[in-house]
CSV table of C-alpha atoms and ligand atoms in Angstrom, one decimal:
chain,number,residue,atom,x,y,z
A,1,UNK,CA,114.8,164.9,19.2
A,2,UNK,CA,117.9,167.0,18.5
A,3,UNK,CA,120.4,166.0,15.5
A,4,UNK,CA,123.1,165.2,17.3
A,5,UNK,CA,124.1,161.3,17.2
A,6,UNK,CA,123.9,160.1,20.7
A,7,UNK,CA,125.7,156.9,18.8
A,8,UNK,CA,127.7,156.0,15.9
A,9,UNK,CA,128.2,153.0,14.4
A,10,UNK,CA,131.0,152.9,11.9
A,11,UNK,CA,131.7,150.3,9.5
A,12,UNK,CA,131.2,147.0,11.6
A,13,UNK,CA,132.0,144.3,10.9
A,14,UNK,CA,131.5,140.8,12.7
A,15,UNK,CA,132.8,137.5,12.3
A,16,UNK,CA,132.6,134.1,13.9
A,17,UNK,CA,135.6,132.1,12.8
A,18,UNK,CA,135.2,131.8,9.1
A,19,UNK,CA,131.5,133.3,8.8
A,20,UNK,CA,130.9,136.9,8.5
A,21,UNK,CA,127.8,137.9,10.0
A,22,UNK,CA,127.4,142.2,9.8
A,23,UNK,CA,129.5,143.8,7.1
A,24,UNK,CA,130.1,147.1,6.8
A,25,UNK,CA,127.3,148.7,9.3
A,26,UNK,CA,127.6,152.3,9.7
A,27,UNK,CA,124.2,154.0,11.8
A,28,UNK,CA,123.9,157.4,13.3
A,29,UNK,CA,121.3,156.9,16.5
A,30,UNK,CA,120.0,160.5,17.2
A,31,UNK,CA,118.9,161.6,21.0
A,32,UNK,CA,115.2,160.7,21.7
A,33,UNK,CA,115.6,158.4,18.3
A,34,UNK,CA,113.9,154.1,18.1
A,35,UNK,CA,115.6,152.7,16.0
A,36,UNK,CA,114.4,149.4,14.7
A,37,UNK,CA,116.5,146.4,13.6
A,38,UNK,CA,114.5,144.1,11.2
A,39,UNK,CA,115.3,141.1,9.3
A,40,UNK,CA,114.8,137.7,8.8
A,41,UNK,CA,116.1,135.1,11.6
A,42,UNK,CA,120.1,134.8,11.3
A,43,UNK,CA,120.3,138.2,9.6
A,44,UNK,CA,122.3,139.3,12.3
A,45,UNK,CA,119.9,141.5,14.2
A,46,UNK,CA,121.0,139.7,18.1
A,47,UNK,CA,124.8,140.4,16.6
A,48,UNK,CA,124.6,143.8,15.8
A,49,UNK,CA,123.0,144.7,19.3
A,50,UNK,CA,125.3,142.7,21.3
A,51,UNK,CA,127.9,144.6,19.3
A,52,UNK,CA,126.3,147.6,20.9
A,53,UNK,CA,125.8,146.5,24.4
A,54,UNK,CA,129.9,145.0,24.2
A,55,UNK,CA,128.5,141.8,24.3
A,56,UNK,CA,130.1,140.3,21.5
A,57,UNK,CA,133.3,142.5,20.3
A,58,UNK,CA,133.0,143.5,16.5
A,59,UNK,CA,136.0,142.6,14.2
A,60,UNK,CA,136.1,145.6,12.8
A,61,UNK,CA,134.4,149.3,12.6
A,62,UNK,CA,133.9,151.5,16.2
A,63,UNK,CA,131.3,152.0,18.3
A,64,UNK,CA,130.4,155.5,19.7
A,65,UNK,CA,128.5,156.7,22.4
A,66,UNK,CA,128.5,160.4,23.4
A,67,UNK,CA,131.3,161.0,20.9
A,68,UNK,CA,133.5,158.4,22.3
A,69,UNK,CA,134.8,155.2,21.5
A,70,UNK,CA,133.1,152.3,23.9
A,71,UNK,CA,135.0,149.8,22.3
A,72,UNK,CA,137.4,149.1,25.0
A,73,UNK,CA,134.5,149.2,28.0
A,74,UNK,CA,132.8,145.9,28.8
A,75,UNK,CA,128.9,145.9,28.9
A,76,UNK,CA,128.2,147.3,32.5
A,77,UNK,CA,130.7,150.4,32.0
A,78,UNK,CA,128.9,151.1,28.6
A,79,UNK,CA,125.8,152.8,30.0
A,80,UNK,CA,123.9,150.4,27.3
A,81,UNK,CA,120.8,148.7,29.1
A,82,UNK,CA,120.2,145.6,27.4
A,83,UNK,CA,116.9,143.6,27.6
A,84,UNK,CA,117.0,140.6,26.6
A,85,UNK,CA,114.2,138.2,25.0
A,86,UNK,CA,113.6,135.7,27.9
A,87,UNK,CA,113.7,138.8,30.4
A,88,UNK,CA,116.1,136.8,32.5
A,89,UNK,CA,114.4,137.9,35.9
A,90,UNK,CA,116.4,136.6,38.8
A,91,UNK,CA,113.2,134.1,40.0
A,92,UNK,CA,113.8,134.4,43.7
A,93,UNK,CA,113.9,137.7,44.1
A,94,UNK,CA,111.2,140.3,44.6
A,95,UNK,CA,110.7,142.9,41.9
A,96,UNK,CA,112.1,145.1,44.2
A,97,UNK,CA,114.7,143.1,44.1
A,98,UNK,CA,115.4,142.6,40.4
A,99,UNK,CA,115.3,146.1,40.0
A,100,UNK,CA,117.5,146.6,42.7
A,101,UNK,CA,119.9,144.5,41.7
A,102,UNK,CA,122.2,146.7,39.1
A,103,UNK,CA,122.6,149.7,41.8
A,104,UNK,CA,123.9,147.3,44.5
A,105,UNK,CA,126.6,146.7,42.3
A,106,UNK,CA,126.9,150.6,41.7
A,107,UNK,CA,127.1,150.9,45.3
A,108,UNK,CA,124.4,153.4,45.4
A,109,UNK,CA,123.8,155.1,48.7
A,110,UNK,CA,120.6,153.5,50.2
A,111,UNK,CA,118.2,156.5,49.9
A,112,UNK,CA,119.0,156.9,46.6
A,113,UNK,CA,118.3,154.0,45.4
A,114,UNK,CA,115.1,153.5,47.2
A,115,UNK,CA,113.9,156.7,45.4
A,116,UNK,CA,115.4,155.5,41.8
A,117,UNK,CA,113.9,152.0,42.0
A,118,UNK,CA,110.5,153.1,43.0
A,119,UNK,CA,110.5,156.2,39.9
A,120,UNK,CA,111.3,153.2,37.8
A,121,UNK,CA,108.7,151.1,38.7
A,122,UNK,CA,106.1,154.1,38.4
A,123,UNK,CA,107.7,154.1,35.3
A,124,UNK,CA,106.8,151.2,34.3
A,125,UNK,CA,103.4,151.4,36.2
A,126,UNK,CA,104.5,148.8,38.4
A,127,UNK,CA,104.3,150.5,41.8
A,128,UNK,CA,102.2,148.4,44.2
A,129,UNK,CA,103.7,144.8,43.1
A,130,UNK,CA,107.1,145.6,44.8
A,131,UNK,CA,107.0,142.5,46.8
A,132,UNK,CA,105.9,140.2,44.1
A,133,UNK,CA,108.2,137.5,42.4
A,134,UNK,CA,108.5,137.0,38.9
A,135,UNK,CA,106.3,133.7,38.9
A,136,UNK,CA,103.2,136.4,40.2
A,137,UNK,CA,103.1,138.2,37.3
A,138,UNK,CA,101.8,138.2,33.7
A,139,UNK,CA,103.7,138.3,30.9
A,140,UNK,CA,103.7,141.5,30.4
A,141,UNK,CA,104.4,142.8,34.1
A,142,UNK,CA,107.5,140.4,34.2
A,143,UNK,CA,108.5,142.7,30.9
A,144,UNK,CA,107.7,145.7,32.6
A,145,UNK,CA,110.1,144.7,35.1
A,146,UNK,CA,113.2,143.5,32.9
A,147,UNK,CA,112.4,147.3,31.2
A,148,UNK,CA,112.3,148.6,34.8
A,149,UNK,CA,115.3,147.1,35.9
A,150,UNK,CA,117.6,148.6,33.0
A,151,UNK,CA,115.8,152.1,33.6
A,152,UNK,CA,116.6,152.4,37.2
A,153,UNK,CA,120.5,152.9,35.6
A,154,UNK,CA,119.7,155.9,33.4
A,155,UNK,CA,121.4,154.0,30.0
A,156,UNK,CA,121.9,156.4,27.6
A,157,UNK,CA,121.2,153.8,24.7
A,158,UNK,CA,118.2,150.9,25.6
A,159,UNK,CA,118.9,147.8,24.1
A,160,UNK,CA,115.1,145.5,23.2
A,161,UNK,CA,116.0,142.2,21.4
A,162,UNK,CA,112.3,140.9,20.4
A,163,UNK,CA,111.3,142.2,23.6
A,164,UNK,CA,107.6,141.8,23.0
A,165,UNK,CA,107.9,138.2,21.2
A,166,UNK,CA,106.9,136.2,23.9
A,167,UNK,CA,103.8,137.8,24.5
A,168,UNK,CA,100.3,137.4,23.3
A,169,UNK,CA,99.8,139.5,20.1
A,170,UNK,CA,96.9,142.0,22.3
A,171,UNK,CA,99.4,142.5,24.9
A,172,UNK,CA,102.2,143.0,22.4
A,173,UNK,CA,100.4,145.8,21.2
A,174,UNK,CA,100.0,146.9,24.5
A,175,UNK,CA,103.3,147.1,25.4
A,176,UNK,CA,104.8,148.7,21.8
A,177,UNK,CA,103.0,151.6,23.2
A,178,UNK,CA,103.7,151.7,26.5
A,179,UNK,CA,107.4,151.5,24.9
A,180,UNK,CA,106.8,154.7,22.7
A,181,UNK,CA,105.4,156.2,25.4
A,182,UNK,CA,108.5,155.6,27.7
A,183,UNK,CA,110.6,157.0,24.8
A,184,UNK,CA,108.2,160.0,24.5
A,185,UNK,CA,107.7,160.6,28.2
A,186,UNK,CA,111.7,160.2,29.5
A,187,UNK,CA,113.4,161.2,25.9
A,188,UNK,CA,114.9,157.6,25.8
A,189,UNK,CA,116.8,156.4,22.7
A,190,UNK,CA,116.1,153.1,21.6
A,191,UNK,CA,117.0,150.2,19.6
A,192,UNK,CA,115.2,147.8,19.1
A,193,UNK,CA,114.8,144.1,17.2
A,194,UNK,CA,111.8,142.7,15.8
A,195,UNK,CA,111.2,140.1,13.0
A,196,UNK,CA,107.8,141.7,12.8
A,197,UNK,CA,107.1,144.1,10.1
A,198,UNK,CA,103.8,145.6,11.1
A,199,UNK,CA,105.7,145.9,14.9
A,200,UNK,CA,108.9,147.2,13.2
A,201,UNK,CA,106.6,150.2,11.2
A,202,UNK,CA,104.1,151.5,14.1
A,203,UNK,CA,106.8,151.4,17.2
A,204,UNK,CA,110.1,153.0,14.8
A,205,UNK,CA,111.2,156.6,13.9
A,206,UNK,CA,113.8,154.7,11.6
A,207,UNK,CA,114.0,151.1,10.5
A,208,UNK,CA,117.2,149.0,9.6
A,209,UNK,CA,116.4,146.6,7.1
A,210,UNK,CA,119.0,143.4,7.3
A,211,UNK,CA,119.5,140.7,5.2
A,212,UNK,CA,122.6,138.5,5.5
A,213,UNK,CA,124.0,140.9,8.0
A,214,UNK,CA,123.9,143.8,4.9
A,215,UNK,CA,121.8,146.5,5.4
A,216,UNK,CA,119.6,146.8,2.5
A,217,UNK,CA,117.0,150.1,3.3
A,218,UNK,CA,117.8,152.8,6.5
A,219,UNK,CA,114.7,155.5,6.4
A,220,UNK,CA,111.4,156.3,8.2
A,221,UNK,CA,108.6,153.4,8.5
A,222,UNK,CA,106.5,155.0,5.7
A,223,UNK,CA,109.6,155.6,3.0
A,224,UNK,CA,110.1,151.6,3.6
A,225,UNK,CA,106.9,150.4,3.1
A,226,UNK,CA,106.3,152.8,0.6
A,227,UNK,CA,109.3,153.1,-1.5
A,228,UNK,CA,111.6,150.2,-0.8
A,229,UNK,CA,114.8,150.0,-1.9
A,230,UNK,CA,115.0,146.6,-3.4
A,231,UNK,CA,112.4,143.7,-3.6
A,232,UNK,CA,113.8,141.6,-0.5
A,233,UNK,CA,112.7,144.6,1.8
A,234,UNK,CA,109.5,145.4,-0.6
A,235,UNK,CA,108.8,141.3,0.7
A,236,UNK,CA,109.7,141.1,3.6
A,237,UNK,CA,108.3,144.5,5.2
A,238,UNK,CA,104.7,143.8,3.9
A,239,UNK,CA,103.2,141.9,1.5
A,240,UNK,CA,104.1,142.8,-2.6
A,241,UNK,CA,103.0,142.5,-5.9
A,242,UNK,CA,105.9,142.6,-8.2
A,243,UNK,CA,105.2,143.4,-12.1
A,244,UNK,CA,107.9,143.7,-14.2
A,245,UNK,CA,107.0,146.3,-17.1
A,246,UNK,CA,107.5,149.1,-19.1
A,247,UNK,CA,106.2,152.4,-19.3
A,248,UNK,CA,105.1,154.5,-22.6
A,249,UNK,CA,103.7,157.5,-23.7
A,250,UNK,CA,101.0,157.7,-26.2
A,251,UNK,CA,99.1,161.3,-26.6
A,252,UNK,CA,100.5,162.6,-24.0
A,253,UNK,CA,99.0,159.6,-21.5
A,254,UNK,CA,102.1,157.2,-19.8
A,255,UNK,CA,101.1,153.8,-19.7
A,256,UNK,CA,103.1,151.2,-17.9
A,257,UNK,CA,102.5,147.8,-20.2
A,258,UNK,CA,103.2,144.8,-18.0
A,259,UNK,CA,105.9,142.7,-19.9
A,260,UNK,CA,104.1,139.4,-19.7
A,261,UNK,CA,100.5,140.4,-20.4
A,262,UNK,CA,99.3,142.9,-23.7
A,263,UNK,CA,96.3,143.3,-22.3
A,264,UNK,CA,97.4,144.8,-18.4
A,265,UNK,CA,98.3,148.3,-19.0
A,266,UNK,CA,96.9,151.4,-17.1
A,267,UNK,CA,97.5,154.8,-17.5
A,268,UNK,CA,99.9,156.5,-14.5
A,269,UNK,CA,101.4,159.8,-13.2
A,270,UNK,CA,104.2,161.2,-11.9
A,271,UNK,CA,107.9,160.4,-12.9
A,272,UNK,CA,109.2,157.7,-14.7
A,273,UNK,CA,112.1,155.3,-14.8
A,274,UNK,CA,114.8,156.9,-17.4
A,275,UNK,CA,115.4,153.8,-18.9
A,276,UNK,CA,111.5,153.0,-19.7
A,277,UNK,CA,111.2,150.1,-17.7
A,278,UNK,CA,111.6,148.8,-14.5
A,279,UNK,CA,109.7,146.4,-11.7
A,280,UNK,CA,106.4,148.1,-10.1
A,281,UNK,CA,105.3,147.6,-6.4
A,282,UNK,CA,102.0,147.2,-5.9
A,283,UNK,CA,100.5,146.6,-2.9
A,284,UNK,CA,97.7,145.0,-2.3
A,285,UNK,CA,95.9,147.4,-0.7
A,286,UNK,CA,96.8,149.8,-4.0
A,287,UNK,CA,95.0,147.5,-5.8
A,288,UNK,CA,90.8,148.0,-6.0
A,289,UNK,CA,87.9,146.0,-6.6
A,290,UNK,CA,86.0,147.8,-9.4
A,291,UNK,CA,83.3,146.4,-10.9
A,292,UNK,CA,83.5,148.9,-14.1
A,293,UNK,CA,86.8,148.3,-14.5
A,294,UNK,CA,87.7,147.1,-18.0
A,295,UNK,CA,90.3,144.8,-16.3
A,296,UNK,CA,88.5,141.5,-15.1
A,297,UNK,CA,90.4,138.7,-13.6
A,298,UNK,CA,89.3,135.6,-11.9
A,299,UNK,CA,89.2,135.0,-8.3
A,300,UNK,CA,91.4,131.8,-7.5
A,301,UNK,CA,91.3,132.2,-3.8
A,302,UNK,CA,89.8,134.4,-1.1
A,303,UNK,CA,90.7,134.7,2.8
A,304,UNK,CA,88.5,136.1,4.8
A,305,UNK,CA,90.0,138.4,7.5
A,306,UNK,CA,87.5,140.2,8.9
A,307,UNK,CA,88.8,143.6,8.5
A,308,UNK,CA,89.5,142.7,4.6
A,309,UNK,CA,89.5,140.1,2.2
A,310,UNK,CA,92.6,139.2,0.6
A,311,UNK,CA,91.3,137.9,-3.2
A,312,UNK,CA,93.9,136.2,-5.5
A,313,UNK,CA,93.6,136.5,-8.7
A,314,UNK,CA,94.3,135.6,-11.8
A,315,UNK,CA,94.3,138.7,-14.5
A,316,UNK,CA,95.4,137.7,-18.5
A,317,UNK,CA,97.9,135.8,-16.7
A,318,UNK,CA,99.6,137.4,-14.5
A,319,UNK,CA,98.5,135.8,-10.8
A,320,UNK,CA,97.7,139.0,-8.4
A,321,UNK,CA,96.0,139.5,-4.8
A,322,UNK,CA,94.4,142.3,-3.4
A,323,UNK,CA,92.8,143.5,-0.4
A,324,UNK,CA,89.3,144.3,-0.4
A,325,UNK,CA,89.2,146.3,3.0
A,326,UNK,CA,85.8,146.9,4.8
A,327,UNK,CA,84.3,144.0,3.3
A,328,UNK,CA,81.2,144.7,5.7
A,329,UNK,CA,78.5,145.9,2.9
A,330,UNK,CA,80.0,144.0,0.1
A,331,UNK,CA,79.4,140.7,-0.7
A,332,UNK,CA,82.4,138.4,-0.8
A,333,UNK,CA,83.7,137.2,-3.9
A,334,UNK,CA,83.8,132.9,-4.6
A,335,UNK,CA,86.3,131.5,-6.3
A,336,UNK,CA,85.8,131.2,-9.6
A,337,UNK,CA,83.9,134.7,-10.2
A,338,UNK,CA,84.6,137.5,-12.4
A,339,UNK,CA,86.3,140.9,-10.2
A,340,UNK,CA,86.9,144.0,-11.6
A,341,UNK,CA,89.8,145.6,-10.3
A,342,UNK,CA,91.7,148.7,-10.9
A,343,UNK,CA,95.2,149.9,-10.7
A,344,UNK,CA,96.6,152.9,-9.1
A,345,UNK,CA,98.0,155.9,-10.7
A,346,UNK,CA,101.2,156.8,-8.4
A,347,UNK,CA,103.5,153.5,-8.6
A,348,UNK,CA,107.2,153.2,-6.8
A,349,UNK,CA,109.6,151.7,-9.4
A,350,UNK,CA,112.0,149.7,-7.7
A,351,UNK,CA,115.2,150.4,-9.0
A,352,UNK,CA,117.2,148.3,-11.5
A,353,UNK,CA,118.9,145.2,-11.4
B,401,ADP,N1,128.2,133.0,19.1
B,401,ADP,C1,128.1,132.6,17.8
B,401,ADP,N2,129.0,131.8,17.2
B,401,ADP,C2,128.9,131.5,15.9
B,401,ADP,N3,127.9,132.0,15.1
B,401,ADP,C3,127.0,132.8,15.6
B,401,ADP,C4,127.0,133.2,17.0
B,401,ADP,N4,126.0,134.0,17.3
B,401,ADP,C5,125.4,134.2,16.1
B,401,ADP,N5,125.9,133.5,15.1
B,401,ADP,C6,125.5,133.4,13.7
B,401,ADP,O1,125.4,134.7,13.2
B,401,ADP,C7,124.3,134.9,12.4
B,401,ADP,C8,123.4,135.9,12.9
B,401,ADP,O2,122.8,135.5,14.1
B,401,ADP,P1,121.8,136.5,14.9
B,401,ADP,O3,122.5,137.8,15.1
B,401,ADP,O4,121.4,135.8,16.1
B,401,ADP,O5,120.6,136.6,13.9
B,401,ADP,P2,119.1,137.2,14.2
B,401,ADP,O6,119.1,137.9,15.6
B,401,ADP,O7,118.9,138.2,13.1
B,401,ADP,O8,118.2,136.1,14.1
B,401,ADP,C9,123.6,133.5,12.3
B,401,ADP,O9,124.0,132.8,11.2
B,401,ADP,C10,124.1,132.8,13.6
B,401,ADP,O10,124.2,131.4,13.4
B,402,MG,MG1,118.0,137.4,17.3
């Protein structure tokens, strides 16, 4: 990946009539770099990659690609491949065909193309099913082929709007990494859109976190899971305990005291908030069943998920859930018993209000 921005957006904005829908969007793209769009439905992920791929103008703000302005170019002189959710295969044609189809409008010489639509196919590990229509494939393979199909033009930017949402959630995971290793394998830059969290943090170097068409967080997967920027992307990406609080030092121990409850306060490390107080994430995989814990809640509910258990739980009060993960030489907790849990010592402070 070198540093250089392959593409900038600058300040876009986008409106329909009277509704704003992106404000103030500005995103370096580096070579090599997937970028992830993520947000709730109408946050204005579609809008902001349409504004990439010149689908749908921006109202204000530039894009740039290579340095230069695209705004002027329509979508097929942008060198933006767009995939879009439905595939949109041509039905009647071969996958030969559909692959095809973007070069004949280049006017690309015969042997070339031949050449370029069969390395994109291997690409896609689709060679052999060149005479097959769309209705003759899986899922996946008709995916494989809208991918192919935008390959076969060299884009310098791929465009994936909830490419893999259509699919079974097995092959979905198939195909987020047969999309990193595209990336990986032919240097591709990427953006794509997801509504998915766990989706947005294993296939992303970087993930754009929207919310009413406002970006709220812009970092690497693990800094936005980890350290959120504000409790909408601490909720949406993942699941969140909240706990409101304050921290204080007695002989030489900090302490964060939960406002609401006297009794839940734990000794913790590292830096705190200068103004004493603040909200606390804590995930609930942060938080552990332990039977010697002086902290005993209640179990209220517990869902069994195989891989964990998520308990929730009532503690002096407050209502928390945790998961308990390798449940397989435990036993499971009923509702209505006693857990022990305890807290951990490293917490993210979401900043102020
Ligand atoms: N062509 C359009 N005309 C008017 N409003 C639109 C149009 N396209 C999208 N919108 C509105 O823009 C907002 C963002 O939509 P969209 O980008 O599709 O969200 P997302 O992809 O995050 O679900 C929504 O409120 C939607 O209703
Ligand atoms: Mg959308």
């Amino acid at each position: 990946m070198s540093e250089e921005p392959i593409l900038q957006l600058k300040q876009i904005e986008k409106s329909f009539g009277e509704t704003t829908v992106l404000r103030d969007i500005t995103l370096d793209v580096k070579q090599g770099e997937l970028i992830t769009f993520i947000g709730p439905s109408g946050s204005g992920k579609s809008t902001l990659l349409r504004v990439v791929g010149g689908f749908h103008p921006q109202t204000g703000g530039t894009v740039v690609l290579g340095g230069k302005s695209i705004d002027a170019l329509p979508p097929e002189k942008r060198s933006t491949g767009m995939v879009f959710q439905n595939y949109a295969l041509f039905p009647h044609m071969s996958v030969y065909d559909n692959v095809e189809y973007g070069l004949k409008i280049q006017k690309v010489g015969k042997a070339e193309k031949d050449e370029r639509i069969r390395e994109a196919l291997k690409q896609v590990q689709l060679d052999g099913y060149e005479d097959r229509k769309p209705s003759e494939l899986s899922g996946g393979q008709q995916q494989r082929v809208a991918i192919a199909r935008c390959l076969v033009l060299k884009p310098e930017v791929l465009l994936l709007d909830e490419p893999l949402s259509n699919l079974d959630a097995n092959l979905r995971v198939i195909m987020r990494d047969e999309i990193r290793r595209l990336k990986e394998e032919l240097n591709l830059t990427i953006i794509f859109v997801t509504h998915d969290q766990e989706e947005a943090l294993s296939i992303s170097d970087r993930v754009l976190v929207l919310k009413d068409g406002i970006v709220q967080q812009l970092d690497a997967p693990s800094v936005i899971y980890q350290h959120p920027a504000n409790e909408f992307v601490a909720n949406f990406v993942g699941h969140a305990n909240l706990m409101e609080g304050t921290f204080k030092v007695e002989d030489g121990q900090t302490f964060f005291q939960a406002k609401k409850e006297e009794g839940l306060r734990f000794p913790v490390e590292g830096e705190t908030p200068s103004n004493d107080s603040g909200t606390v994430l804590l995930r609930p995989e942060m938080i552990e069943r332990d039977p010697e814990s002086r902290h005993q809640g209640t179990v209220e509910k517990a869902v069994y998920h195989g891989n964990y258990v998520r308990y929730y739980i009532s503690l002096y009060g407050e209502s928390l859930f945790l998961d308990d993960n390798n449940p397989f030489h435990k036993s499971l907790l009923q509702k209505g018993e006693k857990v022990g849990v305890s807290f951990p010592k490293h917490l993210h402070v979401l900043p102020g209000k």
